[in-house]
Short mmCIF file of C-alpha atoms in Angstrom, two decimals:
data_model
loop_
_atom_site.label_atom_id
_atom_site.label_comp_id
_atom_site.label_asym_id
_atom_site.label_seq_id
_atom_site.Cartn_x
_atom_site.Cartn_y
_atom_site.Cartn_z
CA MET A 111 0.00 0.00 0.00
CA ALA A 112 1.17 3.52 -0.80
CA GLU A 113 -0.08 7.10 -0.51
CA PHE A 114 -1.14 8.99 -3.65
CA VAL A 115 -2.02 12.65 -4.17
CA CYS A 116 -5.11 12.75 -6.37
CA LYS A 117 -6.52 15.87 -8.02
CA PHE A 118 -10.04 15.28 -9.29
CA GLY A 119 -13.32 16.89 -10.29
CA THR A 120 -16.56 15.99 -8.49
CA PRO A 121 -19.93 15.43 -10.22
CA ALA A 122 -20.98 18.81 -8.78
CA GLY A 123 -18.18 20.55 -10.70
CA GLU A 124 -15.81 21.14 -7.77
CA ILE A 125 -12.07 20.55 -8.10
CA GLN A 126 -10.47 18.89 -5.10
CA GLN A 127 -7.15 17.37 -4.13
CA ARG A 128 -6.76 14.68 -1.49
CA VAL A 129 -4.36 11.99 -0.34
CA TYR A 130 -5.50 8.38 -0.72
CA VAL A 131 -3.98 5.04 0.22
CA ALA A 132 -4.09 2.40 -2.54
CA ASP A 133 -2.24 -0.61 -3.93
CA SER A 134 -1.32 1.22 -7.13
CA GLU A 135 -2.06 4.29 -9.22
CA ASN A 136 -4.24 2.29 -11.65
CA ALA A 137 -6.27 0.79 -8.81
CA LEU A 138 -6.95 4.24 -7.33
CA ARG A 139 -7.85 5.68 -10.74
CA THR A 140 -10.31 2.86 -11.41
CA GLN A 141 -11.90 3.23 -7.98
CA MET A 142 -12.31 7.02 -8.33
CA GLU A 143 -13.76 6.79 -11.85
CA GLN A 144 -16.28 4.19 -10.69
CA GLN A 145 -17.46 6.68 -8.08
CA GLY A 146 -18.09 9.27 -10.80
CA TYR A 147 -15.04 11.47 -10.31
CA TYR A 148 -13.03 12.98 -13.16
CA ILE A 149 -9.29 12.46 -12.61
CA PHE A 150 -6.94 15.34 -13.44
CA GLY A 151 -3.82 13.69 -12.11
CA ILE A 152 -2.46 11.13 -9.66
CA GLN A 153 1.05 11.17 -8.26
CA ARG A 154 2.67 9.00 -5.64
CA ARG A 155 3.32 11.00 -2.49
CA LEU A 156 6.94 11.67 -1.64
CA GLU A 157 8.34 9.39 1.04
CA ILE A 158 11.74 10.14 2.52
CA GLY A 159 12.54 6.44 2.57
CA ASN A 160 12.36 6.35 -1.23
CA LEU A 161 14.90 9.14 -1.67
CA PHE A 162 17.75 6.64 -1.36
CA LYS A 163 16.53 4.98 -4.55
CA ASN A 164 16.24 8.34 -6.26
CA ALA A 165 19.80 9.22 -5.30
CA LEU A 166 21.12 6.16 -7.11
CA THR A 167 19.44 7.14 -10.39
CA ILE A 168 21.65 10.19 -10.92
CA GLN A 169 23.31 9.92 -14.32
CA ARG A 170 24.62 13.35 -15.23
CA LYS A 171 24.43 16.90 -13.97
CA LYS A 172 22.27 19.32 -15.96
CA ILE A 173 23.28 22.23 -13.75
CA ASN A 174 26.65 23.01 -12.21
CA ASP A 175 27.22 23.69 -8.51
CA LYS A 176 27.49 27.46 -8.96
CA GLU A 177 24.16 27.68 -10.80
CA PHE A 178 22.51 25.49 -8.17
CA LEU A 179 23.82 27.71 -5.37
CA ILE A 180 22.62 30.87 -7.11
CA PHE A 181 19.18 29.32 -7.72
CA ASN A 182 18.77 28.46 -4.04
CA GLN A 183 20.07 31.83 -2.85
CA GLU A 184 17.53 33.59 -5.04
CA LEU A 185 14.74 31.20 -4.02
CA ALA A 186 15.43 31.80 -0.32
CA SER A 187 15.54 35.58 -0.87
CA LEU A 188 12.26 35.59 -2.82
CA ILE A 189 10.54 33.48 -0.15
CA HIS A 190 11.89 35.85 2.53
CA SER A 191 10.43 38.82 0.63
CA GLY A 192 6.96 37.33 1.07
CA LEU A 193 6.21 36.40 -2.54
CA PRO A 194 4.00 33.33 -3.12
CA LEU A 195 5.93 30.18 -4.03
CA LEU A 196 4.45 30.02 -7.54
CA ARG A 197 5.54 33.58 -8.25
CA CYS A 198 9.04 32.76 -6.95
CA LEU A 199 9.33 29.79 -9.32
CA GLU A 200 7.96 31.84 -12.21
CA LEU A 201 10.60 34.53 -11.73
CA LEU A 202 13.41 31.98 -11.38
CA LYS A 203 12.50 30.03 -14.51
CA GLU A 204 12.35 33.25 -16.53
CA ARG A 205 15.80 34.50 -15.51
CA THR A 206 17.89 31.33 -15.91
CA ASP A 207 20.13 31.11 -19.00
CA ASN A 208 20.54 27.33 -18.76
CA LYS A 209 18.00 25.93 -21.24
CA GLU A 210 17.90 22.43 -19.72
CA PHE A 211 17.42 23.82 -16.22
CA SER A 212 14.77 26.21 -17.51
CA VAL A 213 12.77 23.25 -18.89
CA ILE A 214 13.06 21.49 -15.53
CA LEU A 215 11.91 24.59 -13.63
CA GLU A 216 8.98 24.88 -16.03
CA ASP A 217 7.96 21.34 -15.09
CA VAL A 218 8.43 22.09 -11.37
CA TYR A 219 6.29 25.22 -11.76
CA SER A 220 3.55 23.27 -13.55
CA GLN A 221 3.51 20.55 -10.89
CA VAL A 222 3.28 23.05 -8.02
CA LYS A 223 0.59 24.99 -9.89
CA SER A 224 -1.46 21.79 -10.29
CA GLY A 225 -1.37 21.20 -6.55
CA ASN A 226 1.75 19.12 -5.92
CA SER A 227 4.17 20.07 -3.17
CA LEU A 228 7.55 21.61 -4.01
CA SER A 229 9.38 18.55 -2.67
CA ASP A 230 7.27 16.25 -4.87
CA ALA A 231 8.08 18.41 -7.91
CA PHE A 232 11.82 18.44 -7.13
CA SER A 233 11.89 14.68 -6.48
CA ALA A 234 10.70 14.10 -10.06
CA HIS A 235 14.17 15.29 -11.20
CA PRO A 236 16.69 13.37 -9.04
CA ASP A 237 19.48 14.01 -11.58
CA VAL A 238 19.30 17.73 -10.72
CA PHE A 239 17.98 17.91 -7.16
CA PRO A 240 19.90 15.58 -4.81
CA ALA A 241 18.10 13.37 -2.30
CA VAL A 242 19.51 15.36 0.63
CA TYR A 243 18.12 18.57 -0.87
CA THR A 244 14.69 17.11 -1.61
CA ALA A 245 14.40 15.64 1.88
CA SER A 246 15.37 19.00 3.39
CA ILE A 247 12.69 20.78 1.30
CA LEU A 248 10.13 18.21 2.47
CA SER A 249 10.98 18.84 6.13
CA GLY A 250 10.84 22.60 5.52
CA GLU A 251 7.36 22.32 4.00
CA LYS A 252 6.09 20.26 6.93
CA SER A 253 7.57 22.58 9.57
CA GLY A 254 6.83 25.85 7.75
CA THR A 255 10.53 26.81 7.72
CA LEU A 256 11.27 26.47 4.01
CA GLU A 257 13.53 29.53 3.84
CA GLN A 258 15.63 28.44 6.84
CA VAL A 259 15.98 24.92 5.46
CA ILE A 260 17.19 26.22 2.08
CA ARG A 261 19.74 28.51 3.76
CA ARG A 262 20.96 25.61 5.93
CA TYR A 263 21.40 23.46 2.84
CA LEU A 264 23.32 26.29 1.15
CA SER A 265 25.75 26.35 4.08
CA TYR A 266 26.17 22.58 3.74
CA VAL A 267 26.93 22.83 0.01
CA ARG A 268 29.39 25.72 0.48
CA ILE A 269 31.38 23.72 3.03
CA VAL A 270 31.46 20.62 0.81
CA LEU A 271 32.56 22.69 -2.20
CA ALA A 272 35.24 24.47 -0.14
CA ILE A 273 36.71 21.13 0.92
CA ARG A 274 36.63 19.85 -2.66
CA THR A 275 38.33 23.04 -3.90
CA LYS A 276 41.11 22.69 -1.32
CA VAL A 277 41.77 19.10 -2.35
CA VAL A 278 41.83 19.96 -6.07
CA SER A 279 44.11 22.96 -5.44
CA SER A 280 46.50 20.78 -3.47
CA MET A 281 46.77 18.34 -6.37
CA ILE A 282 47.54 20.91 -9.07
CA TYR A 283 51.31 21.15 -8.49
CA PRO A 284 51.92 17.37 -8.22
CA SER A 285 49.82 16.86 -11.35
CA LEU A 286 51.91 19.41 -13.25
CA LEU A 287 55.10 17.68 -12.09
CA LEU A 288 53.75 14.32 -13.26
CA LEU A 289 52.73 15.79 -16.62
CA LEU A 290 56.16 17.38 -17.03
CA SER A 291 57.83 14.06 -16.19
CA PHE A 292 55.86 12.24 -18.88
CA ALA A 293 56.59 15.02 -21.39
CA VAL A 294 60.36 14.85 -20.77
CA ILE A 295 60.43 11.06 -20.87
CA GLY A 296 58.32 11.12 -24.05
CA LEU A 297 60.79 13.55 -25.67
CA LEU A 298 63.73 11.35 -24.72
CA VAL A 299 62.09 8.10 -25.84
CA GLY A 300 60.49 9.47 -29.01
CA TYR A 301 63.23 11.77 -30.33
CA VAL A 302 66.54 11.88 -28.48
CA ILE A 303 67.22 8.16 -27.97
CA PRO A 304 66.31 7.15 -31.59
CA LYS A 305 69.00 9.61 -32.76
CA PHE A 306 71.55 7.75 -30.65
CA SER A 307 70.26 4.48 -32.12
CA GLU A 308 71.28 5.62 -35.60
CA PHE A 309 74.73 6.58 -34.30
CA TYR A 310 75.29 3.29 -32.45
CA THR A 311 74.02 1.02 -35.27
CA GLY A 312 77.43 -0.35 -36.23
CA ILE A 313 78.73 -1.02 -32.71
CA ALA A 314 75.67 -2.60 -31.07
CA LYS A 315 77.68 -5.62 -29.78
CA ASP A 316 80.04 -3.41 -27.77
CA LEU A 317 77.30 -1.38 -26.05
CA PRO A 318 76.49 -1.85 -22.33
CA TRP A 319 73.34 -3.86 -21.61
CA ILE A 320 71.56 -0.85 -20.08
CA THR A 321 72.16 1.17 -23.27
CA LEU A 322 70.85 -1.67 -25.45
CA LEU A 323 67.80 -2.05 -23.23
CA ILE A 324 66.91 1.64 -23.42
CA LEU A 325 67.47 1.66 -27.20
CA HIS A 326 65.16 -1.33 -27.73
CA ILE A 327 62.47 0.14 -25.47
CA SER A 328 62.68 3.48 -27.28
CA LEU A 329 62.43 1.89 -30.73
CA PHE A 330 59.51 -0.27 -29.61
CA PHE A 331 57.57 2.74 -28.30
CA LYS A 332 58.36 4.82 -31.38
CA GLY A 333 57.19 2.06 -33.73
CA ASN A 334 54.01 1.30 -31.79
CA VAL A 335 53.09 4.67 -30.32
CA VAL A 336 49.56 4.69 -31.81
CA LEU A 337 48.85 1.16 -30.62
CA ILE A 338 50.17 1.87 -27.11
CA LEU A 339 48.28 5.16 -26.65
CA GLY A 340 45.14 3.63 -28.13
CA SER A 341 45.37 0.67 -25.74
CA ILE A 342 45.80 2.98 -22.75
CA VAL A 343 42.81 5.13 -23.72
CA LEU A 344 40.67 2.07 -24.49
CA SER A 345 41.58 0.46 -21.16
CA ILE A 346 40.60 3.61 -19.25
CA VAL A 347 37.28 3.81 -21.09
CA ILE A 348 36.51 0.12 -20.47
CA VAL A 349 37.31 0.42 -16.76
CA LYS A 350 35.11 3.51 -16.42
CA ILE A 351 32.20 1.85 -18.22
CA TYR A 352 32.59 -1.29 -16.12
CA LEU A 353 32.64 0.68 -12.85
CA LYS A 354 29.54 2.62 -13.88
CA SER A 355 27.58 -0.42 -15.04
CA SER A 356 28.51 -2.85 -12.26
CA GLU A 357 27.54 -2.16 -8.66
CA ASN A 358 29.83 -4.95 -7.43
CA ALA A 359 32.78 -3.50 -9.35
CA ARG A 360 32.26 -0.07 -7.83
CA LYS A 361 31.98 -1.58 -4.38
CA SER A 362 35.16 -3.61 -4.89
CA PHE A 363 36.98 -0.51 -6.12
CA ASP A 364 35.81 1.52 -3.11
CA LYS A 365 36.90 -1.31 -0.81
CA PHE A 366 40.32 -1.31 -2.49
CA LYS A 367 40.64 2.46 -1.97
CA LEU A 368 40.03 2.05 1.76
CA LYS A 369 42.88 -0.50 1.99
CA ILE A 370 45.56 1.61 0.28
CA PRO A 371 48.30 2.38 2.85
CA TYR A 372 47.89 5.85 4.35
CA LEU A 373 45.64 7.07 1.51
CA GLY A 374 43.00 4.54 2.60
CA ASN A 375 42.92 6.27 5.99
CA LEU A 376 42.28 9.59 4.20
CA TRP A 377 39.44 8.04 2.19
CA THR A 378 37.89 6.67 5.40
CA LYS A 379 38.04 10.06 7.13
CA PHE A 380 36.57 11.77 4.08
CA SER A 381 33.65 9.28 3.95
CA ILE A 382 32.98 9.72 7.69
CA SER A 383 33.09 13.51 7.36
CA GLN A 384 30.70 13.40 4.39
CA LEU A 385 28.29 11.11 6.28
CA MET A 386 28.31 13.14 9.50
CA ARG A 387 27.81 16.48 7.74
CA THR A 388 24.91 15.09 5.70
CA LEU A 389 23.27 13.61 8.81
CA HIS A 390 23.72 16.91 10.65
CA THR A 391 22.03 18.83 7.82
CA LEU A 392 19.09 16.41 7.65
CA LEU A 393 18.56 16.15 11.42
CA ALA A 394 18.77 19.94 11.78
CA GLY A 395 16.02 20.15 9.16
CA GLY A 396 13.72 17.93 11.22
CA ILE A 397 14.21 14.64 9.36
CA PRO A 398 13.86 11.55 11.65
CA VAL A 399 17.10 9.66 12.34
CA VAL A 400 16.15 6.50 10.43
CA ASN A 401 15.07 8.39 7.32
CA ALA A 402 18.12 10.65 7.58
CA ILE A 403 20.41 7.59 7.51
CA ASP A 404 18.65 6.22 4.41
CA VAL A 405 19.02 9.53 2.58
CA ALA A 406 22.63 10.01 3.74
CA ALA A 407 23.51 6.57 2.37
CA GLY A 408 22.66 7.83 -1.11
CA ALA A 409 24.79 10.94 -0.63
CA VAL A 410 27.91 9.14 0.61
CA GLY A 411 30.33 8.52 -2.24
CA ASN A 412 31.76 5.26 -0.88
CA LYS A 413 29.60 2.25 -1.85
CA VAL A 414 30.98 0.07 0.95
CA LEU A 415 29.86 2.55 3.59
CA ALA A 416 26.54 3.15 1.80
CA GLU A 417 25.78 -0.58 1.92
CA GLN A 418 26.62 -0.77 5.62
CA LEU A 419 24.33 2.19 6.35
CA SER A 420 21.29 0.12 5.32
CA THR A 421 22.03 -2.23 8.23
CA VAL A 422 22.61 0.77 10.51
CA SER A 423 19.17 2.10 9.57
CA GLN A 424 17.56 -1.25 10.35
CA ARG A 425 19.28 -1.55 13.74
CA VAL A 426 18.28 1.99 14.73
CA LYS A 427 14.72 1.23 13.65
CA GLU A 428 14.76 -1.76 16.01
CA GLY A 429 15.81 0.46 18.91
CA GLU A 430 19.58 0.12 18.93
CA PRO A 431 21.58 3.34 19.59
CA LEU A 432 23.10 5.04 16.56
CA TRP A 433 26.64 4.90 17.97
CA SER A 434 26.42 1.13 18.51
CA SER A 435 25.02 0.54 15.02
CA LEU A 436 27.81 2.62 13.45
CA GLN A 437 30.46 0.80 15.49
CA LYS A 438 29.29 -2.59 14.19
CA THR A 439 29.98 -1.55 10.57
CA GLY A 440 33.71 -1.72 11.28
CA LEU A 441 34.23 1.39 9.13
CA MET A 442 33.91 4.07 11.80
CA THR A 443 36.86 5.42 13.76
CA LYS A 444 36.83 5.07 17.54
CA MET A 445 36.69 8.86 17.98
CA ALA A 446 33.67 9.22 15.68
CA VAL A 447 31.78 6.47 17.54
CA GLU A 448 32.60 7.99 20.95
CA MET A 449 31.47 11.47 19.88
CA VAL A 450 28.17 10.12 18.46
CA LYS A 451 27.66 8.23 21.74
CA VAL A 452 28.21 11.39 23.79
CA GLY A 453 25.86 13.31 21.48
CA GLU A 454 23.09 10.76 21.91
CA GLU A 455 23.51 10.58 25.69
CA THR A 456 23.54 14.37 26.14
CA GLY A 457 20.84 15.16 23.57
CA SER A 458 23.23 17.15 21.39
CA LEU A 459 23.58 14.72 18.48
CA GLU A 460 23.26 17.38 15.75
CA GLU A 461 26.07 19.47 17.25
CA MET A 462 28.31 16.42 17.71
CA LEU A 463 27.81 15.32 14.10
CA LYS A 464 28.88 18.78 12.93
CA ASN A 465 31.91 18.71 15.26
CA ILE A 466 32.98 15.31 13.87
CA SER A 467 32.78 16.49 10.26
CA ASP A 468 34.64 19.74 11.09
CA PHE A 469 37.37 17.82 12.92
CA TYR A 470 37.93 15.37 10.08
CA ASP A 471 37.85 18.11 7.45
CA GLU A 472 40.74 19.82 9.23
CA GLU A 473 42.57 16.53 9.71
CA ILE A 474 42.17 15.61 6.04
CA GLU A 475 43.63 18.97 5.01
CA THR A 476 46.59 18.50 7.38
CA ASN A 477 47.23 14.90 6.28
CA LEU A 478 46.96 15.83 2.62
CA THR A 479 49.48 18.63 3.11
CA ASN A 480 51.87 16.18 4.80
CA VAL A 481 51.49 13.65 1.98
CA LEU A 482 52.13 16.26 -0.70
CA SER A 483 55.17 17.59 1.18
CA ILE A 484 56.68 14.12 0.69
CA VAL A 485 55.31 13.34 -2.77
CA GLU A 486 56.44 16.56 -4.47
CA PRO A 487 60.19 16.28 -3.71
CA ALA A 488 60.01 12.50 -4.26
CA MET A 489 58.63 13.08 -7.76
CA LEU A 490 61.41 15.56 -8.52
CA ILE A 491 64.05 13.09 -7.30
CA ILE A 492 62.56 10.20 -9.32
CA MET A 493 62.26 12.37 -12.44
CA GLY A 494 65.87 13.53 -12.06
CA PHE A 495 67.10 9.96 -11.50
CA VAL A 496 65.29 8.64 -14.60
CA ILE A 497 66.55 11.45 -16.84
CA ALA A 498 70.10 11.16 -15.48
CA SER A 499 70.08 7.37 -15.96
CA VAL A 500 68.89 7.67 -19.57
CA LEU A 501 71.44 10.35 -20.43
CA LEU A 502 74.27 8.43 -18.75
CA ALA A 503 73.32 5.22 -20.58
CA MET A 504 73.32 7.09 -23.89
CA TYR A 505 76.48 9.11 -23.43
CA TYR A 506 78.66 6.56 -21.63
CA PRO A 507 79.44 4.54 -24.80
CA LEU A 508 80.24 7.81 -26.59
CA PHE A 509 82.70 8.82 -23.85
CA THR A 510 84.26 5.33 -24.04
CA ILE A 511 84.76 5.63 -27.81
CA ILE A 512 86.35 9.09 -27.47
CA THR A 513 88.69 7.84 -24.74
CA THR A 514 89.72 4.85 -26.88
CA ILE A 515 90.46 7.08 -29.86
CA LYS A 516 92.63 9.36 -27.72
#
C-alpha cells in the first residue's frame, strides 16, 4: 500500500485534491472513476525512505554547482520577501540562461501549480535535485521553515565545495610535475634516444646492456606509439564503463581504496566527514534519524559505507543506539563512535555530528598537506634519476669511444 495525491473533479463541478492510500495508481484511478469522479492527475506521495533509490538514479548533472547555489540563494531571498511560491518559481525560470534547467523549472512550476508540493516536484528530477536537498525541502514544508531549510542546505553545500576546492588545489602542483615528467620522458624516448640508435648502429655488440635495453624500449615505443596510446585510452574507457555499469565492481573498487596504505585512511576520514555532515544537515532540518540515515547513504560517495548504512538504519529502527550501530559496521573510527555516543547521551547529536565532520575536514587537510610535502620532492628526485640514468646510458658509450680514440 502507498499514498497517492489525487486531483479530481466531483460530479458537482468542484475541483479537489486529497491523499489516498491504494495498492497502485491504476487501482486508485479505477476506484475514483467508478465513483463518478473525473481524474486530473495522480502522483505518488513523496516518502523520505524512497529518496535513497532516487539518489542512485543520478546519471549526469544538468546544472553546475554554482548555478545550483545561485538558484537556491535567489529562491530563499524571494521566499523571505513574502512572494508566493508560484511567483518565486515563475521569476526563477524566466531568468535562468541554462536551457535544460529552464525546462526542468517549467515542469516544477507546472507541478506546483497543479497542486503538488515543491518537494514532490523536485523529487521528479533526481538528476538535478539531490536526495539530501529534496528531503530538506520536504521537512521545511512540513515545519513551515522552508527559507531556513534552504539557507541551511546552502551552508552545507558551500562547506562541501570548499573542501573539494582545497583538495583539487592541493593536487595541481603534483599533477603538473607528473605531466612534465611524462613530457620529458616522451621527448627522450620518441626523439633523443632514436637519434643515438642511428649513431650506435654499427657497434651494437660493444654497447652496455643498459644502453641496449633503453634503445630497444625506445624503438619499440616509437614504432608502436599509436597502438600503445590507443590501448591505454581504451583500457581507461573500459574500466570507467565497467565501474559505472557494475555495482559490485564499484563496491570492490571503493573497498580497495580504503585499503591503500595511508591514503586509505584519508578516504575513510573523508567518507565519515561526508556522512556526518549530511546527517547533521538532515537532522537539523527535522528529518527523523532512520530516514536521515537512508538519505545520507545515497549521498555518501563510498559504496561500501553506503551498503553498511542500510544495516545501521535497520538496527536503529529496532531500537539500537546510533553509535552502537555505526560501530558494528567496522568502518567508523573510535573517535567518531565515541562522539556520536556522547551526542546521543547528552541530547546534542546534531552538534556532535557537525563537530565530527569539522574535525575530520581539518585533519584531512593536514594529512593531505603532509602527503604532498613528501610526494612533491620525491617526484622531482625520481624524475631527475630517470633522466640522469637515460642520459648516462646514452652518453657513456660515446665517452668510451672518445677515450679509446685518444
